[in-house]
Amino acid sequence: MSCAFLSVNIAQPNPLTSNRHSTNAIKLFSPSFLGSTRKLRPHSLSKSLPSPSKSLRSSVFAVSDVVKELKSNLLITKEEGLELYEDMILGRAFEDMCAQMYYRGKMFGFVHLYNGQEAVSTGFIKLLRKDDCVVSTYRDHVHALSKGVPARAVMSELFGKTTGCCRGQGGSMHMFDKEHNVLGGFAFIGEGIPVATGAAFTSLYKRYVLKEADSDAVTLAFFGDGTCNNGQFYECLNMAALWKLPIVFVVENNLWAIGMSHLRATSDPEIWKKGPAFGMSGVHVDGMDVLKVREVAKEAILRARRGEGPTLVECETYRFRGHSLADPDELRDPDEKAHYANRDPITALKKYMIENKLVNESELKAIEKKIDEVVEDAVEFADESPLPPRSQLLENVFADPKGFGIAPDGTYRCEDPKFTQGTAHV
Amino acid sequence: MSGIVRNKISAFSVQSLQRVGPYALSLRGYSSGAKEMTVRDALNSALDEEMSADPKVFLMGEEVGEYQGAYKVSKGLLEKYGPDRVIDTPVTEAGFAGIGVGAAFYGLKPIVEFMTFNFSMQAIDHIINSAAKSNYMSAGQISVPIVFRGPNGAAAGVAAQHSQCYAAWYGSCPGLKVLAPYLADDARGLLKAVIRDPDPVVFLENELLYSESFPVSSEVLDSSFCLRIGKAKIEKEGTDVTITAYSKMVGHALKAAETLSKEGINAEVINLHSIRPLDRQTINASVRKTNRLVTVEEGFPQHGVGAEICASIVEQSFNYLDAPAERIAGADVPMPYAANLERMALPQVEDIVRATKRACYRSEPRAATA
């Protein structure tokens, strides 16, 4: 059974987990996290345990009431609010522009849009540092944008131009950026989770084996509800909890995996419960409210940074568009769509900030205008960028291109100056 | 097997198609029995008929039921057969492929659909180790009458993880039968044959072919129409050079053959149908007649289907070759996303024309000009 705050008392056989805790850090966050203890769900074993205010309990709690309880203290400052708003508007405007460009034929293949889920990306990624990693699925445009990849680079990548973040070789589903530590962009669901777990492992390894004392980078793995039925997910939950890796597993539960409803596919649809089964905290949060997500994210990221292990965060969210632009989206109930459209995260944040007198309308309008210009500029840039040259076809297959073998004259083929003229010949 | 009797009748109608070639639209006015059918409808009708004929047959996969199939191949089947026989699975390929194999062990006949064969990599342990090897490991006690089907190869603009061709990988594994249809009647006849087959089969369709329609005769529409597994088909007879291909590349090869015939090269196009077992007899007989070989495939070049065909020719018909065999395959790179790079990475009709001319010593330069 896991304990959120006093894991220092639990003996860990793995040497990687020693010397990690400072009792000062523990005091800052014990025992009540912004009202979570008041919403502790009764656990069958808790009856035999000491009262919730003490340590050893399974840290399963719901935080949907966080914002309501804190109306008196605002959760964000004006600057933070504007930053969040700008990020969400960027995500929304960018995705809408992608849809337009797709129908005009400038984008092709599979394009999966993130409309409606912006609160999750903004709420989590805006708390990260540059050296923290983000791993995502095919629905990754907005994760890349939130992490700091320029809109121009992402748009060019989507157009398949050589100025894109992956030089046009990856596409919509494979956004990689080393500078901003965006580790992809995977087409297969569940594929990113072991990769994220590995990135978290590296962070610990650097600290304890390579003795880089300041290595405390956190990794966020984003994936959906469909992935939670995939074996790789469970394998990684096990290992992350076992080795206390600095990772946060963020489930963007939008209730649908293409046309498969989460309830039809899952024996126990409450994904947050699967965390404690592996010995980590499981949290459920309203993913349409960026402030709630941000509060949960703060705690989870800090927990990981302190070295106390992973968290499984289930964000209840919704995608306003279909699974991809090729999905006719006939199976979802229009009432359900309307229900979530009313909980649009951008309108909710706007309402919060205006009601609490943090900003006025004109400042928000200015942001929207600025983002419009950014997105238009990105489209123009992408349009004017050149297509990849013929020689690019054979590049980047290997870091050391000797893998292309020996040419008939006995030298390495890659050393022939004409090699990347792209004969693509077999 | 009833399939063989039917084959005689179907072979007759198939021969009439061969002389004209599936691209000749004059077939419309040719005989009153001819109509057109898309590959999607052909597959759907095959699934439908086999499921109604044998209650042990069931379909399992992602989005096959309520979504009517990710590419609409299983349209209407849920309404007809109910959720017990058309099963929507969660997104867990290893899990449901394993469940299918288990069901096949104990007497059912599952059809496991992969949304694309790229996703079969998550289940490849079950396809190879549980399904393909079981009959051998159990000394014949357990046969695995399972069909793994789905689209294979490149679609349009779907990048590296969605575009690989798996014919070579599965074709190298003993215990599996691997088939790849092209025409609508191939799709129908072969799918019916593999559902009835008692062994594990990998059935490689192609997403871009689903909407293409081809003429079908009334024999093909008969509910016991089956094609033989392991038999290649000569789509166009010729005398100068043999071009082998499977799946979408057959279309490219036929177009190339048309272009070449205008330049005086009469190419023979073989539609392989069956990657495993490979119909070496037909291919070798053809090369012994024409003395030149060009193999075309969409997958990666090294250890590809073309490599195996070339090896077979060298072993059995070496003295009949008048020119080195030409191998055309996809570029030796993961599939790029950019549209122009993707076009360069896949074999195009011009590439086939050029290679064939080289094989006929008509001297085209090696470098691509496209």
CSV table of N, CA, C and O in Angstrom, one decimal, chain A residues 107-110 157-161 167-174 185-191 226-227 229-232 257-260 264-265 326-331 387-390 392-394 397 404 423-426, chain B residues 63 66-67 71-72 78 88-93 115 118-122 156-162 166 207 301 326-342 344-345 354 358 365-370:
chain,number,residue,atom,x,y,z
A,107,MET,N,-2.8,19.9,-45.6
A,107,MET,CA,-2.4,18.9,-44.6
A,107,MET,C,-3.0,17.6,-45.0
A,107,MET,O,-4.1,17.6,-45.6
A,108,PHE,N,-2.4,16.4,-44.7
A,108,PHE,CA,-2.9,15.2,-45.2
A,108,PHE,C,-2.6,14.1,-44.2
A,108,PHE,O,-2.0,14.3,-43.2
A,109,GLY,N,-3.1,12.9,-44.5
A,109,GLY,CA,-2.8,11.8,-43.6
A,109,GLY,C,-3.8,11.9,-42.5
A,109,GLY,O,-4.9,12.2,-42.6
A,110,PHE,N,-3.3,11.5,-41.3
A,110,PHE,CA,-4.1,11.5,-40.1
A,110,PHE,C,-3.8,12.7,-39.3
A,110,PHE,O,-2.7,13.0,-39.0
A,157,GLU,N,5.7,21.4,-40.0
A,157,GLU,CA,5.8,19.9,-39.9
A,157,GLU,C,4.5,19.3,-40.5
A,157,GLU,O,4.5,18.3,-41.2
A,158,LEU,N,3.3,19.9,-40.1
A,158,LEU,CA,2.1,19.4,-40.5
A,158,LEU,C,1.9,19.5,-42.0
A,158,LEU,O,1.3,18.7,-42.7
A,159,PHE,N,2.5,20.6,-42.6
A,159,PHE,CA,2.4,20.7,-44.1
A,159,PHE,C,3.4,19.8,-44.8
A,159,PHE,O,3.4,19.8,-46.0
A,160,GLY,N,4.3,19.2,-44.0
A,160,GLY,CA,5.3,18.4,-44.7
A,160,GLY,C,6.4,19.1,-45.3
A,160,GLY,O,7.0,18.7,-46.3
A,161,LYS,N,6.8,20.3,-44.7
A,161,LYS,CA,7.8,21.1,-45.3
A,161,LYS,C,9.1,20.9,-44.5
A,161,LYS,O,9.1,20.5,-43.4
A,167,ARG,N,11.6,18.3,-39.8
A,167,ARG,CA,11.9,18.4,-41.2
A,167,ARG,C,10.9,17.8,-42.2
A,167,ARG,O,11.3,17.4,-43.3
A,168,GLY,N,9.7,17.7,-41.7
A,168,GLY,CA,8.7,17.1,-42.6
A,168,GLY,C,8.7,15.6,-42.6
A,168,GLY,O,7.9,14.9,-43.3
A,169,GLN,N,9.6,14.9,-41.9
A,169,GLN,CA,9.7,13.5,-41.9
A,169,GLN,C,8.8,12.8,-41.0
A,169,GLN,O,8.5,11.6,-41.1
A,170,GLY,N,8.3,13.5,-40.0
A,170,GLY,CA,7.5,12.9,-38.9
A,170,GLY,C,6.0,13.0,-39.2
A,170,GLY,O,5.3,12.1,-39.3
A,171,GLY,N,5.6,14.3,-39.3
A,171,GLY,CA,4.1,14.5,-39.5
A,171,GLY,C,3.4,14.8,-38.2
A,171,GLY,O,3.9,15.0,-37.2
A,172,SER,N,2.1,14.8,-38.4
A,172,SER,CA,1.2,15.2,-37.3
A,172,SER,C,1.4,14.3,-36.1
A,172,SER,O,1.3,14.8,-34.9
A,173,MET,N,1.6,13.0,-36.3
A,173,MET,CA,1.6,12.1,-35.2
A,173,MET,C,2.9,11.9,-34.5
A,173,MET,O,3.1,11.2,-33.5
A,174,HIS,N,4.0,12.5,-35.1
A,174,HIS,CA,5.3,12.3,-34.6
A,174,HIS,C,6.1,13.6,-34.4
A,174,HIS,O,7.0,13.9,-35.1
A,185,GLY,N,4.8,12.2,-29.4
A,185,GLY,CA,4.4,11.9,-30.8
A,185,GLY,C,4.5,10.4,-31.1
A,185,GLY,O,5.4,10.1,-31.8
A,186,PHE,N,3.6,9.5,-30.6
A,186,PHE,CA,3.6,8.1,-31.1
A,186,PHE,C,2.3,7.7,-31.7
A,186,PHE,O,1.2,8.1,-31.1
A,187,ALA,N,2.3,7.0,-32.7
A,187,ALA,CA,1.1,6.6,-33.4
A,187,ALA,C,0.3,5.5,-32.6
A,187,ALA,O,-0.9,5.5,-32.6
A,188,PHE,N,1.1,4.6,-32.0
A,188,PHE,CA,0.5,3.5,-31.3
A,188,PHE,C,0.1,3.9,-29.9
A,188,PHE,O,1.0,4.5,-29.2
A,189,ILE,N,-1.1,3.6,-29.5
A,189,ILE,CA,-1.4,4.1,-28.1
A,189,ILE,C,-0.6,3.1,-27.2
A,189,ILE,O,-0.4,2.0,-27.4
A,190,GLY,N,-0.2,3.7,-26.1
A,190,GLY,CA,0.5,2.9,-25.1
A,190,GLY,C,2.0,2.9,-25.4
A,190,GLY,O,2.8,2.6,-24.6
A,191,GLU,N,2.4,3.3,-26.7
A,191,GLU,CA,3.8,3.2,-27.0
A,191,GLU,C,4.6,4.3,-26.3
A,191,GLU,O,5.8,4.0,-26.0
A,226,GLY,N,-8.5,4.7,-23.8
A,226,GLY,CA,-8.3,3.5,-24.5
A,226,GLY,C,-7.0,2.8,-24.2
A,226,GLY,O,-6.9,1.6,-24.0
A,227,THR,N,-6.0,3.6,-23.9
A,227,THR,CA,-4.7,3.1,-23.6
A,227,THR,C,-4.7,2.4,-22.2
A,227,THR,O,-3.9,1.5,-22.0
A,229,ASN,N,-6.4,0.2,-21.3
A,229,ASN,CA,-6.7,-1.3,-21.4
A,229,ASN,C,-5.5,-2.0,-22.0
A,229,ASN,O,-5.7,-3.2,-22.3
A,230,ASN,N,-4.5,-1.3,-22.2
A,230,ASN,CA,-3.4,-1.9,-22.9
A,230,ASN,C,-2.3,-2.4,-22.0
A,230,ASN,O,-2.0,-1.7,-21.0
A,231,GLY,N,-1.7,-3.5,-22.2
A,231,GLY,CA,-0.7,-4.1,-21.3
A,231,GLY,C,0.4,-3.2,-20.9
A,231,GLY,O,0.9,-3.2,-19.8
A,232,GLN,N,0.9,-2.4,-21.9
A,232,GLN,CA,2.1,-1.6,-21.6
A,232,GLN,C,1.9,-0.6,-20.5
A,232,GLN,O,2.8,-0.3,-19.7
A,257,ALA,N,-12.6,6.0,-27.6
A,257,ALA,CA,-11.4,5.6,-28.3
A,257,ALA,C,-11.9,5.4,-29.7
A,257,ALA,O,-12.4,4.3,-30.0
A,258,ILE,N,-11.7,6.3,-30.6
A,258,ILE,CA,-12.4,6.4,-31.9
A,258,ILE,C,-13.9,6.3,-31.7
A,258,ILE,O,-14.5,7.2,-31.2
A,259,GLY,N,-14.4,5.1,-31.9
A,259,GLY,CA,-15.9,5.0,-31.7
A,259,GLY,C,-16.2,4.0,-30.6
A,259,GLY,O,-17.4,3.7,-30.4
A,260,MET,N,-15.2,3.6,-29.8
A,260,MET,CA,-15.4,2.7,-28.7
A,260,MET,C,-15.5,3.5,-27.4
A,260,MET,O,-14.6,4.1,-27.0
A,264,ARG,N,-17.8,0.7,-22.6
A,264,ARG,CA,-18.0,-0.6,-23.3
A,264,ARG,C,-16.7,-1.4,-23.3
A,264,ARG,O,-16.7,-2.6,-23.6
A,265,ALA,N,-15.6,-0.7,-23.1
A,265,ALA,CA,-14.3,-1.4,-23.3
A,265,ALA,C,-13.6,-1.7,-21.9
A,265,ALA,O,-12.6,-2.5,-22.0
A,326,ALA,N,-10.8,12.5,-40.2
A,326,ALA,CA,-11.5,11.5,-41.1
A,326,ALA,C,-12.6,10.8,-40.4
A,326,ALA,O,-13.3,10.0,-41.0
A,327,ASP,N,-12.8,11.1,-39.1
A,327,ASP,CA,-13.8,10.4,-38.4
A,327,ASP,C,-15.2,11.1,-38.5
A,327,ASP,O,-15.3,12.3,-38.1
A,328,PRO,N,-16.2,10.4,-39.0
A,328,PRO,CA,-17.5,11.1,-39.1
A,328,PRO,C,-18.2,11.3,-37.8
A,328,PRO,O,-19.1,12.1,-37.7
A,329,ASP,N,-17.7,10.7,-36.7
A,329,ASP,CA,-18.2,11.0,-35.3
A,329,ASP,C,-19.7,10.9,-35.2
A,329,ASP,O,-20.4,11.7,-34.8
A,330,GLU,N,-20.2,9.7,-35.6
A,330,GLU,CA,-21.6,9.5,-35.6
A,330,GLU,C,-22.1,8.8,-34.3
A,330,GLU,O,-23.3,8.8,-34.0
A,331,LEU,N,-21.2,8.2,-33.6
A,331,LEU,CA,-21.6,7.4,-32.5
A,331,LEU,C,-21.8,8.2,-31.2
A,331,LEU,O,-22.4,7.7,-30.3
A,387,LEU,N,9.4,22.4,-49.9
A,387,LEU,CA,9.2,21.0,-49.7
A,387,LEU,C,10.6,20.4,-49.4
A,387,LEU,O,11.6,20.9,-49.9
A,388,PRO,N,10.7,19.2,-48.8
A,388,PRO,CA,12.0,18.6,-48.6
A,388,PRO,C,12.7,18.3,-49.9
A,388,PRO,O,12.0,17.8,-50.8
A,389,PRO,N,14.0,18.6,-50.0
A,389,PRO,CA,14.6,18.3,-51.3
A,389,PRO,C,14.8,16.8,-51.4
A,389,PRO,O,14.7,16.0,-50.5
A,390,ARG,N,15.0,16.3,-52.7
A,390,ARG,CA,15.1,14.9,-53.0
A,390,ARG,C,16.2,14.2,-52.1
A,390,ARG,O,16.0,13.1,-51.7
A,392,GLN,N,16.9,14.6,-49.2
A,392,GLN,CA,16.5,14.4,-47.8
A,392,GLN,C,16.0,13.0,-47.6
A,392,GLN,O,15.9,12.5,-46.4
A,393,LEU,N,15.6,12.3,-48.6
A,393,LEU,CA,14.9,11.0,-48.5
A,393,LEU,C,15.8,10.0,-47.7
A,393,LEU,O,15.3,9.3,-46.8
A,394,LEU,N,17.1,10.0,-48.0
A,394,LEU,CA,17.9,9.0,-47.3
A,394,LEU,C,18.6,9.5,-46.1
A,394,LEU,O,19.4,8.8,-45.5
A,397,VAL,N,18.4,8.4,-41.5
A,397,VAL,CA,18.1,7.0,-41.2
A,397,VAL,C,18.9,6.5,-40.0
A,397,VAL,O,18.5,5.8,-39.1
A,404,PHE,N,24.5,2.2,-44.3
A,404,PHE,CA,24.1,2.0,-45.7
A,404,PHE,C,25.0,1.1,-46.4
A,404,PHE,O,24.9,0.8,-47.6
A,423,THR,N,19.0,8.5,-54.9
A,423,THR,CA,18.7,7.6,-55.9
A,423,THR,C,17.6,6.7,-55.4
A,423,THR,O,16.8,6.2,-56.2
A,424,ALA,N,17.6,6.5,-54.1
A,424,ALA,CA,16.6,5.6,-53.5
A,424,ALA,C,16.5,4.3,-54.3
A,424,ALA,O,15.4,3.8,-54.6
A,425,HIS,N,17.6,3.8,-54.7
A,425,HIS,CA,17.6,2.7,-55.6
A,425,HIS,C,17.9,1.4,-54.9
A,425,HIS,O,18.7,1.4,-54.0
A,426,VAL,N,17.3,0.4,-55.3
A,426,VAL,CA,17.6,-0.9,-54.6
A,426,VAL,C,18.0,-1.9,-55.7
A,426,VAL,O,17.6,-1.9,-56.8
B,63,GLU,N,-13.2,-1.5,-33.3
B,63,GLU,CA,-14.2,-0.8,-34.2
B,63,GLU,C,-14.9,-1.6,-35.3
B,63,GLU,O,-15.4,-1.0,-36.2
B,66,GLU,N,-19.9,-1.4,-33.8
B,66,GLU,CA,-20.7,-0.2,-33.9
B,66,GLU,C,-20.2,0.8,-34.9
B,66,GLU,O,-20.9,1.5,-35.5
B,67,TYR,N,-18.9,0.8,-35.0
B,67,TYR,CA,-18.3,1.8,-36.0
B,67,TYR,C,-18.4,1.3,-37.4
B,67,TYR,O,-18.0,2.0,-38.3
B,71,TYR,N,-12.5,0.8,-41.6
B,71,TYR,CA,-12.5,1.1,-43.0
B,71,TYR,C,-13.8,0.6,-43.6
B,71,TYR,O,-13.9,0.4,-44.8
B,72,LYS,N,-14.8,0.4,-42.8
B,72,LYS,CA,-16.1,0.0,-43.2
B,72,LYS,C,-16.2,-1.4,-43.9
B,72,LYS,O,-17.1,-1.7,-44.6
B,78,LEU,N,-22.7,-6.3,-37.6
B,78,LEU,CA,-23.2,-6.3,-36.2
B,78,LEU,C,-24.7,-6.4,-36.2
B,78,LEU,O,-25.2,-7.1,-35.4
B,88,ASP,N,-16.5,-5.9,-30.6
B,88,ASP,CA,-15.7,-4.7,-30.5
B,88,ASP,C,-14.7,-5.0,-29.3
B,88,ASP,O,-15.2,-5.2,-28.2
B,89,THR,N,-13.4,-4.8,-29.5
B,89,THR,CA,-12.5,-5.1,-28.4
B,89,THR,C,-11.9,-3.8,-27.9
B,89,THR,O,-11.9,-2.7,-28.6
B,90,PRO,N,-11.4,-3.8,-26.7
B,90,PRO,CA,-10.6,-2.6,-26.3
B,90,PRO,C,-9.3,-2.6,-27.1
B,90,PRO,O,-9.0,-3.5,-27.8
B,91,VAL,N,-8.6,-1.5,-26.8
B,91,VAL,CA,-7.4,-1.3,-27.7
B,91,VAL,C,-6.2,-2.1,-27.1
B,91,VAL,O,-5.3,-1.5,-26.5
B,92,THR,N,-6.3,-3.4,-27.3
B,92,THR,CA,-5.2,-4.2,-26.7
B,92,THR,C,-4.9,-5.4,-27.6
B,92,THR,O,-5.5,-6.5,-27.5
B,93,GLU,N,-4.1,-5.1,-28.6
B,93,GLU,CA,-3.8,-6.1,-29.7
B,93,GLU,C,-3.3,-7.4,-29.1
B,93,GLU,O,-3.7,-8.5,-29.5
B,115,MET,N,-6.5,-3.1,-37.0
B,115,MET,CA,-6.8,-1.8,-37.7
B,115,MET,C,-5.8,-1.5,-38.8
B,115,MET,O,-6.2,-1.0,-39.9
B,118,ASN,N,0.4,-2.7,-39.0
B,118,ASN,CA,1.4,-2.1,-38.1
B,118,ASN,C,1.1,-2.4,-36.7
B,118,ASN,O,2.0,-2.7,-35.9
B,119,PHE,N,-0.2,-2.4,-36.3
B,119,PHE,CA,-0.6,-2.7,-34.9
B,119,PHE,C,-0.4,-4.2,-34.6
B,119,PHE,O,-0.4,-4.5,-33.4
B,120,SER,N,-0.3,-5.0,-35.6
B,120,SER,CA,-0.1,-6.4,-35.3
B,120,SER,C,1.3,-6.6,-34.6
B,120,SER,O,1.5,-7.7,-34.0
B,121,MET,N,2.2,-5.7,-34.7
B,121,MET,CA,3.4,-5.8,-34.0
B,121,MET,C,3.3,-5.9,-32.5
B,121,MET,O,4.1,-6.5,-31.8
B,122,GLN,N,2.2,-5.3,-32.0
B,122,GLN,CA,1.9,-5.5,-30.6
B,122,GLN,C,1.5,-6.9,-30.3
B,122,GLN,O,1.5,-7.3,-29.1
B,156,ALA,N,-2.0,7.0,-47.4
B,156,ALA,CA,-1.5,8.2,-47.9
B,156,ALA,C,-1.2,9.2,-46.8
B,156,ALA,O,-2.1,9.6,-46.1
B,157,GLY,N,0.1,9.5,-46.6
B,157,GLY,CA,0.5,10.5,-45.7
B,157,GLY,C,0.3,10.1,-44.2
B,157,GLY,O,0.1,11.0,-43.4
B,158,VAL,N,0.5,8.8,-43.9
B,158,VAL,CA,0.3,8.4,-42.6
B,158,VAL,C,1.6,8.1,-41.8
B,158,VAL,O,1.6,7.7,-40.7
B,159,ALA,N,2.7,8.4,-42.5
B,159,ALA,CA,4.0,8.4,-41.8
B,159,ALA,C,4.5,7.0,-41.4
B,159,ALA,O,3.9,6.0,-41.6
B,160,ALA,N,5.7,7.0,-40.8
B,160,ALA,CA,6.5,5.8,-40.6
B,160,ALA,C,5.8,4.7,-39.9
B,160,ALA,O,5.9,3.5,-40.2
B,161,GLN,N,5.1,5.0,-38.8
B,161,GLN,CA,4.5,3.9,-38.0
B,161,GLN,C,3.3,3.3,-38.5
B,161,GLN,O,2.8,2.4,-38.0
B,162,HIS,N,2.7,3.9,-39.6
B,162,HIS,CA,1.5,3.3,-40.1
B,162,HIS,C,1.7,2.8,-41.5
B,162,HIS,O,0.7,2.5,-42.2
B,166,TYR,N,4.2,-5.8,-44.2
B,166,TYR,CA,4.6,-7.0,-43.4
B,166,TYR,C,4.6,-8.3,-44.2
B,166,TYR,O,4.8,-9.3,-43.6
B,207,GLU,N,-5.3,-0.6,-47.8
B,207,GLU,CA,-6.4,0.4,-47.5
B,207,GLU,C,-6.7,1.2,-48.8
B,207,GLU,O,-7.9,1.5,-49.0
B,301,PRO,N,13.4,-3.3,-49.0
B,301,PRO,CA,14.1,-4.2,-50.0
B,301,PRO,C,14.9,-5.4,-49.4
B,301,PRO,O,14.8,-6.4,-49.9
B,326,GLU,N,15.7,-7.9,-61.8
B,326,GLU,CA,15.6,-6.6,-61.2
B,326,GLU,C,14.6,-6.7,-60.1
B,326,GLU,O,13.6,-7.3,-60.2
B,327,ARG,N,15.0,-6.0,-59.0
B,327,ARG,CA,14.1,-6.0,-57.8
B,327,ARG,C,13.7,-4.6,-57.6
B,327,ARG,O,14.5,-3.7,-57.4
B,328,ILE,N,12.4,-4.3,-57.5
B,328,ILE,CA,11.9,-3.0,-57.2
B,328,ILE,C,11.2,-3.1,-55.8
B,328,ILE,O,10.3,-4.0,-55.6
B,329,ALA,N,11.6,-2.2,-54.9
B,329,ALA,CA,10.9,-2.3,-53.6
B,329,ALA,C,10.8,-0.9,-53.1
B,329,ALA,O,11.2,0.1,-53.7
B,330,GLY,N,10.2,-0.7,-51.9
B,330,GLY,CA,10.1,0.6,-51.3
B,330,GLY,C,11.5,1.1,-50.9
B,330,GLY,O,12.4,0.3,-50.8
B,331,ALA,N,11.7,2.4,-50.7
B,331,ALA,CA,13.0,2.9,-50.3
B,331,ALA,C,13.4,2.3,-49.0
B,331,ALA,O,12.6,2.0,-48.1
B,332,ASP,N,14.7,2.2,-48.8
B,332,ASP,CA,15.2,1.6,-47.6
B,332,ASP,C,15.2,2.6,-46.4
B,332,ASP,O,16.2,2.8,-45.7
B,333,VAL,N,14.1,3.3,-46.2
B,333,VAL,CA,14.0,4.3,-45.2
B,333,VAL,C,12.6,4.1,-44.5
B,333,VAL,O,11.7,3.7,-45.2
B,334,PRO,N,12.5,4.5,-43.2
B,334,PRO,CA,11.1,4.6,-42.7
B,334,PRO,C,10.3,5.6,-43.5
B,334,PRO,O,10.8,6.5,-44.0
B,335,MET,N,9.0,5.3,-43.6
B,335,MET,CA,8.2,6.1,-44.5
B,335,MET,C,8.2,7.6,-44.1
B,335,MET,O,7.7,7.9,-43.0
B,336,PRO,N,8.6,8.5,-44.9
B,336,PRO,CA,8.5,9.9,-44.5
B,336,PRO,C,7.1,10.4,-44.6
B,336,PRO,O,6.3,9.8,-45.3
B,337,TYR,N,6.9,11.5,-44.0
B,337,TYR,CA,5.5,12.1,-44.0
B,337,TYR,C,5.3,13.0,-45.2
B,337,TYR,O,4.3,13.0,-45.8
B,338,ALA,N,6.3,13.9,-45.5
B,338,ALA,CA,6.1,14.9,-46.5
B,338,ALA,C,5.7,14.2,-47.8
B,338,ALA,O,6.2,13.1,-48.2
B,339,ALA,N,4.7,14.8,-48.5
B,339,ALA,CA,4.1,14.1,-49.6
B,339,ALA,C,5.0,13.8,-50.8
B,339,ALA,O,5.0,12.7,-51.4
B,340,ASN,N,5.9,14.7,-51.0
B,340,ASN,CA,6.8,14.4,-52.1
B,340,ASN,C,7.9,13.3,-51.8
B,340,ASN,O,8.2,12.5,-52.6
B,341,LEU,N,8.3,13.3,-50.5
B,341,LEU,CA,9.2,12.3,-50.1
B,341,LEU,C,8.5,10.9,-50.1
B,341,LEU,O,9.1,9.9,-50.4
B,342,GLU,N,7.2,10.9,-49.7
B,342,GLU,CA,6.5,9.6,-49.7
B,342,GLU,C,6.4,9.0,-51.1
B,342,GLU,O,6.5,7.8,-51.3
B,344,MET,N,8.4,9.5,-53.4
B,344,MET,CA,9.8,8.9,-53.8
B,344,MET,C,10.1,7.6,-53.1
B,344,MET,O,10.9,6.8,-53.6
B,345,ALA,N,9.5,7.4,-52.0
B,345,ALA,CA,9.8,6.2,-51.2
B,345,ALA,C,9.0,5.0,-51.6
B,345,ALA,O,9.3,3.9,-51.2
B,354,ARG,N,11.1,1.7,-66.1
B,354,ARG,CA,12.5,1.8,-66.2
B,354,ARG,C,13.3,0.5,-65.9
B,354,ARG,O,14.1,0.1,-66.7
B,358,ARG,N,15.5,-1.9,-68.4
B,358,ARG,CA,16.9,-2.2,-68.1
B,358,ARG,C,17.0,-3.7,-68.3
B,358,ARG,O,18.0,-4.2,-68.8
B,365,PRO,N,19.2,4.9,-67.7
B,365,PRO,CA,20.2,5.1,-66.7
B,365,PRO,C,19.6,4.7,-65.3
B,365,PRO,O,18.4,4.6,-65.1
B,366,ARG,N,20.5,4.3,-64.4
B,366,ARG,CA,20.1,3.7,-63.2
B,366,ARG,C,19.4,4.7,-62.3
B,366,ARG,O,18.5,4.4,-61.6
B,367,ALA,N,19.8,6.0,-62.3
B,367,ALA,CA,19.3,7.0,-61.4
B,367,ALA,C,17.9,7.3,-61.7
B,367,ALA,O,17.5,7.5,-62.9
B,368,ALA,N,17.0,7.5,-60.7
B,368,ALA,CA,15.6,7.9,-61.0
B,368,ALA,C,15.6,9.3,-61.5
B,368,ALA,O,16.3,10.2,-61.1
B,369,THR,N,14.6,9.6,-62.3
B,369,THR,CA,14.5,10.9,-62.8
B,369,THR,C,13.3,11.6,-62.2
B,369,THR,O,13.2,12.8,-62.4
B,370,ALA,N,12.4,10.9,-61.6
B,370,ALA,CA,11.2,11.5,-61.2
B,370,ALA,C,11.4,12.6,-60.2
B,370,ALA,O,12.1,12.4,-59.2
